[in-house]
Coordinates of C-alpha atoms in Angstrom, one line a residue:
M4 CA 21.0 -132.8 -188.3
A5 CA 19.8 -129.2 -189.0
T6 CA 21.2 -126.6 -186.7
T7 CA 21.8 -122.8 -186.5
V8 CA 25.2 -121.3 -187.0
Y9 CA 26.5 -117.7 -187.2
I10 CA 28.8 -116.1 -189.7
Q11 CA 30.7 -112.8 -190.0
P12 CA 32.4 -110.9 -192.8
G13 CA 36.1 -111.4 -193.7
T14 CA 38.5 -114.2 -193.4
G15 CA 39.7 -116.2 -190.4
S16 CA 38.6 -119.0 -188.2
G17 CA 35.6 -119.2 -186.0
S18 CA 33.4 -121.8 -184.3
G19 CA 30.0 -120.8 -185.6
T20 CA 28.6 -119.5 -182.4
L21 CA 27.2 -116.0 -181.8
A22 CA 30.3 -115.2 -179.7
S23 CA 32.7 -116.7 -182.2
P24 CA 31.0 -116.7 -185.7
Y25 CA 32.5 -118.5 -188.7
F26 CA 34.1 -116.1 -191.1
Y27 CA 32.7 -115.6 -194.6
S28 CA 35.7 -117.4 -195.9
E29 CA 34.4 -120.5 -194.1
L30 CA 30.9 -120.4 -195.7
A31 CA 31.3 -124.0 -197.0
T32 CA 31.9 -125.1 -193.5
A33 CA 29.0 -123.2 -192.2
E34 CA 26.7 -124.8 -194.9
T35 CA 27.9 -128.3 -193.9
V36 CA 27.3 -127.8 -190.2
A37 CA 23.9 -126.1 -190.7
G38 CA 22.7 -128.9 -193.0
S39 CA 19.5 -129.1 -194.9
G40 CA 16.8 -127.3 -193.0
G41 CA 19.4 -125.5 -190.9
T42 CA 20.1 -121.7 -190.7
I43 CA 23.1 -119.6 -191.2
L44 CA 22.6 -116.2 -189.6
F45 CA 24.8 -113.5 -191.0
T46 CA 25.9 -110.9 -188.5
D47 CA 26.0 -107.2 -189.4
G48 CA 28.6 -106.1 -191.9
T49 CA 29.6 -106.2 -195.6
Y50 CA 30.1 -109.5 -197.3
N51 CA 32.3 -109.0 -200.4
N52 CA 32.6 -111.3 -203.4
A53 CA 29.0 -112.5 -203.3
G54 CA 29.4 -116.0 -204.7
N55 CA 26.8 -118.6 -204.2
F56 CA 24.1 -119.3 -201.6
D57 CA 23.3 -122.8 -203.0
A58 CA 23.6 -125.5 -200.3
S59 CA 20.4 -127.5 -200.7
G60 CA 17.8 -126.8 -198.0
V61 CA 19.9 -124.2 -196.1
I62 CA 18.3 -121.0 -194.8
Y63 CA 20.6 -118.0 -195.4
Q64 CA 19.4 -115.1 -193.2
S65 CA 20.6 -111.7 -192.1
L66 CA 20.5 -111.5 -188.3
N67 CA 19.2 -108.0 -188.6
Y68 CA 17.2 -106.6 -191.5
K69 CA 19.5 -105.0 -194.2
E70 CA 22.5 -105.1 -191.8
A71 CA 24.2 -107.9 -193.6
V72 CA 25.1 -106.4 -197.0
V73 CA 26.1 -108.6 -199.9
T74 CA 28.4 -106.9 -202.5
G75 CA 30.9 -107.8 -205.1
A76 CA 30.1 -109.6 -208.4
Q77 CA 27.2 -111.8 -209.3
L78 CA 25.2 -113.6 -206.6
T79 CA 23.6 -116.9 -207.3
I80 CA 20.8 -118.1 -205.1
G81 CA 20.0 -121.8 -205.5
S82 CA 21.7 -123.9 -208.2
S83 CA 21.3 -124.7 -211.8
G84 CA 21.4 -128.4 -210.7
G85 CA 18.1 -127.9 -208.8
N86 CA 19.2 -127.0 -205.2
S87 CA 16.6 -124.9 -203.5
V88 CA 17.4 -122.5 -200.6
T89 CA 15.7 -119.8 -198.5
V90 CA 17.2 -116.3 -198.4
K91 CA 15.9 -113.6 -196.0
N92 CA 16.6 -110.1 -194.8
F93 CA 19.7 -109.2 -196.8
K94 CA 20.6 -106.0 -198.5
I95 CA 22.0 -107.0 -201.9
T96 CA 24.0 -104.5 -203.9
T97 CA 26.1 -106.6 -206.2
A98 CA 27.7 -105.1 -209.3
D99 CA 26.1 -107.7 -211.5
R100 CA 22.7 -109.5 -211.5
T101 CA 21.4 -112.0 -208.9
D102 CA 20.5 -115.3 -210.6
V103 CA 17.8 -117.4 -208.8
F104 CA 17.3 -121.2 -209.2
G105 CA 15.4 -123.9 -207.4
S106 CA 11.8 -125.0 -207.6
A107 CA 11.4 -124.6 -203.8
T108 CA 13.6 -121.5 -203.4
I109 CA 12.2 -118.7 -201.3
V110 CA 13.5 -115.1 -201.3
Q111 CA 11.8 -112.8 -198.8
N112 CA 12.3 -109.5 -197.0
C113 CA 15.4 -108.6 -199.0
H114 CA 16.5 -105.2 -200.3
F115 CA 18.0 -105.4 -203.8
E116 CA 19.6 -102.2 -205.1
Y117 CA 21.4 -102.0 -208.4
D118 CA 23.0 -99.4 -210.6
N119 CA 22.0 -99.9 -214.3
I120 CA 22.1 -103.7 -214.0
N121 CA 20.4 -105.6 -216.8
Y122 CA 18.1 -108.2 -215.2
G123 CA 18.9 -107.1 -211.7
V124 CA 17.1 -110.2 -210.5
W125 CA 16.8 -113.0 -213.0
F126 CA 14.7 -116.1 -212.3
R127 CA 16.7 -118.5 -214.3
A128 CA 14.3 -121.4 -213.5
A129 CA 11.0 -121.9 -211.8
I130 CA 11.1 -120.8 -208.1
A131 CA 8.6 -120.9 -205.3
D132 CA 8.3 -117.5 -203.7
F133 CA 9.7 -114.0 -204.2
S134 CA 7.8 -111.8 -201.7
N135 CA 8.0 -108.8 -199.5
N136 CA 11.2 -107.6 -201.1
V137 CA 12.3 -104.1 -202.1
Y138 CA 13.8 -103.9 -205.6
I139 CA 15.5 -100.7 -206.8
N140 CA 17.3 -100.2 -210.1
N141 CA 18.9 -96.9 -211.1
L142 CA 18.7 -97.3 -214.9
T143 CA 20.8 -94.9 -217.1
S144 CA 20.1 -96.8 -220.3
S145 CA 17.6 -99.1 -221.9
A146 CA 17.6 -102.4 -219.9
N147 CA 15.4 -105.3 -218.7
F148 CA 15.0 -104.7 -215.0
I149 CA 13.8 -108.2 -214.1
G150 CA 14.5 -111.4 -216.0
S151 CA 11.8 -114.0 -216.6
P152 CA 9.5 -112.9 -213.7
G153 CA 6.9 -115.4 -214.8
N154 CA 9.1 -118.1 -213.3
A155 CA 8.3 -117.0 -209.8
A156 CA 5.2 -119.0 -208.6
I157 CA 4.4 -116.3 -206.1
F158 CA 5.5 -112.7 -206.7
S159 CA 3.8 -110.8 -203.9
G160 CA 4.2 -107.9 -201.5
N161 CA 7.2 -106.4 -203.4
T162 CA 8.0 -102.8 -203.9
V163 CA 9.7 -102.2 -207.3
F164 CA 11.0 -98.8 -208.0
I165 CA 12.9 -97.7 -211.1
K166 CA 15.1 -94.6 -210.7
G167 CA 16.8 -92.2 -213.0
I168 CA 14.9 -93.0 -216.2
N169 CA 13.6 -89.6 -217.2
G170 CA 14.8 -88.6 -220.6
R171 CA 16.4 -91.9 -221.2
P172 CA 15.5 -95.0 -223.3
T173 CA 12.5 -97.0 -222.2
A174 CA 13.3 -99.9 -219.9
S175 CA 11.5 -103.3 -220.2
V176 CA 10.6 -106.3 -218.2
G177 CA 11.4 -109.9 -218.8
N178 CA 14.0 -111.8 -220.7
N179 CA 13.3 -109.9 -223.9
A180 CA 9.8 -111.3 -224.5
P181 CA 8.5 -113.0 -221.4
D182 CA 6.5 -110.9 -218.9
F183 CA 4.2 -111.5 -215.9
S184 CA 1.7 -113.5 -217.9
G185 CA 2.7 -116.9 -216.6
S186 CA 0.6 -119.0 -214.3
N187 CA 2.0 -117.3 -211.2
T188 CA 0.4 -115.3 -208.4
I189 CA 1.1 -111.6 -208.7
K190 CA -0.5 -109.6 -206.0
N191 CA 0.0 -106.8 -203.4
N192 CA 2.9 -105.3 -205.2
I193 CA 3.9 -101.7 -205.8
F194 CA 5.4 -100.8 -209.2
S195 CA 6.6 -97.2 -209.4
S196 CA 9.3 -94.9 -210.8
D197 CA 10.5 -91.4 -210.9
D198 CA 9.7 -91.2 -214.6
T199 CA 7.2 -88.3 -214.9
A200 CA 7.1 -89.0 -218.7
N201 CA 5.5 -92.3 -217.8
N202 CA 7.3 -94.4 -220.4
V203 CA 9.6 -96.4 -218.1
I204 CA 8.1 -99.8 -219.0
S205 CA 7.0 -100.7 -222.5
E206 CA 5.0 -103.9 -221.6
S207 CA 1.6 -104.2 -220.0
I208 CA 2.2 -105.7 -216.5
S209 CA -1.0 -104.6 -214.8
T210 CA -3.2 -106.9 -216.9
H211 CA -1.8 -109.9 -215.1
T212 CA -1.9 -108.6 -211.6
N213 CA -4.4 -108.0 -208.8
N214 CA -4.4 -105.6 -205.8
C215 CA -1.2 -104.0 -207.0
C216 CA -0.4 -100.2 -207.3
F217 CA 1.1 -98.7 -210.4
H218 CA 2.5 -95.2 -210.6
Q219 CA 4.5 -93.7 -213.5
F220 CA 5.2 -97.2 -214.7
G221 CA 4.5 -96.7 -218.4
S222 CA 1.4 -95.8 -220.4
S223 CA 0.5 -99.5 -220.8
N224 CA 0.1 -99.8 -217.0
T225 CA -2.5 -97.1 -216.3
S226 CA -5.5 -99.6 -216.1
G227 CA -6.3 -103.3 -216.2
G228 CA -6.0 -106.3 -213.9
T229 CA -8.2 -106.8 -210.8
N230 CA -8.6 -104.3 -207.9
N231 CA -5.4 -102.5 -208.9
K232 CA -4.7 -98.9 -208.1
F233 CA -3.1 -96.4 -210.4
E234 CA -2.0 -93.6 -208.3
D235 CA 1.0 -92.4 -206.2
P236 CA 1.8 -94.9 -203.4
L237 CA 3.1 -92.0 -201.3
F238 CA 6.5 -93.2 -200.2
V239 CA 8.0 -91.4 -197.2
D240 CA 11.0 -90.2 -199.3
S241 CA 11.9 -92.2 -202.3
T242 CA 14.5 -89.7 -203.4
N243 CA 16.6 -90.6 -200.3
G244 CA 15.8 -94.3 -200.3
D245 CA 12.9 -94.4 -197.8
Y246 CA 10.2 -96.6 -199.4
R247 CA 8.0 -96.9 -196.4
L248 CA 4.4 -95.7 -196.9
R249 CA 3.0 -92.6 -195.5
P250 CA -0.1 -92.9 -193.3
T251 CA -2.2 -91.5 -196.1
S252 CA -1.0 -94.0 -198.8
P253 CA -3.7 -95.5 -200.9
C254 CA -1.9 -98.9 -200.7
I255 CA -2.4 -99.3 -196.9
N256 CA -5.0 -102.0 -196.3
A257 CA -5.5 -102.3 -200.1
G258 CA -4.0 -105.8 -200.4
T259 CA -5.6 -109.2 -200.5
A260 CA -5.0 -112.4 -198.7
S261 CA -6.7 -114.5 -201.4

């Protein structure tokens, strides 16, 4: 029977209630008790040694947006065996990439932030939905910033920002060759960087998108697609990590529901 349980950072013993959450060391117990269709709510704090969010049908969710922070090594969402999960509201700052599996897996409203990680997020198999996420990668060398993005059936409402690329080798998208040209839905995203030389991405992404905004995202992404904008999205303060839009942003009310 699906149910909702709570979890907190660290090791110890809890009962899964809000007053006495399970500890992160008891994640397997929390997954069993929640069951398929159930929810594990992560209370505020830092969850070290990322591990796996891969119990079939379980919803893993930060109780408060970005206040449950997942760190450590690599995080795996879903499983190579086909388990699908839902992951929402986390801040993910692992020292290695996040691998995503599961044809029904949904990743929404998360904040991913990496430091020179190749394939910061890698869709290792077809997934259902990667939407309304913020993805930041501070690249200091040539790297692929997203792996196999064409495997995401829906890639929508995301803000992708590449930092620190000026004067450094060009980054690229995909798992070497694949790009956003699959049969997926790519709309309402912002792709931007601090690369005033405009060479951060070598591939043409804009051609395969609609109602997206591109700014300083490579000379191949200055036109193309359907109803795209090619101008500064006007973040509040991207230098200090504030990727909200100013009231005068050209991206406001520029998306599509279709």
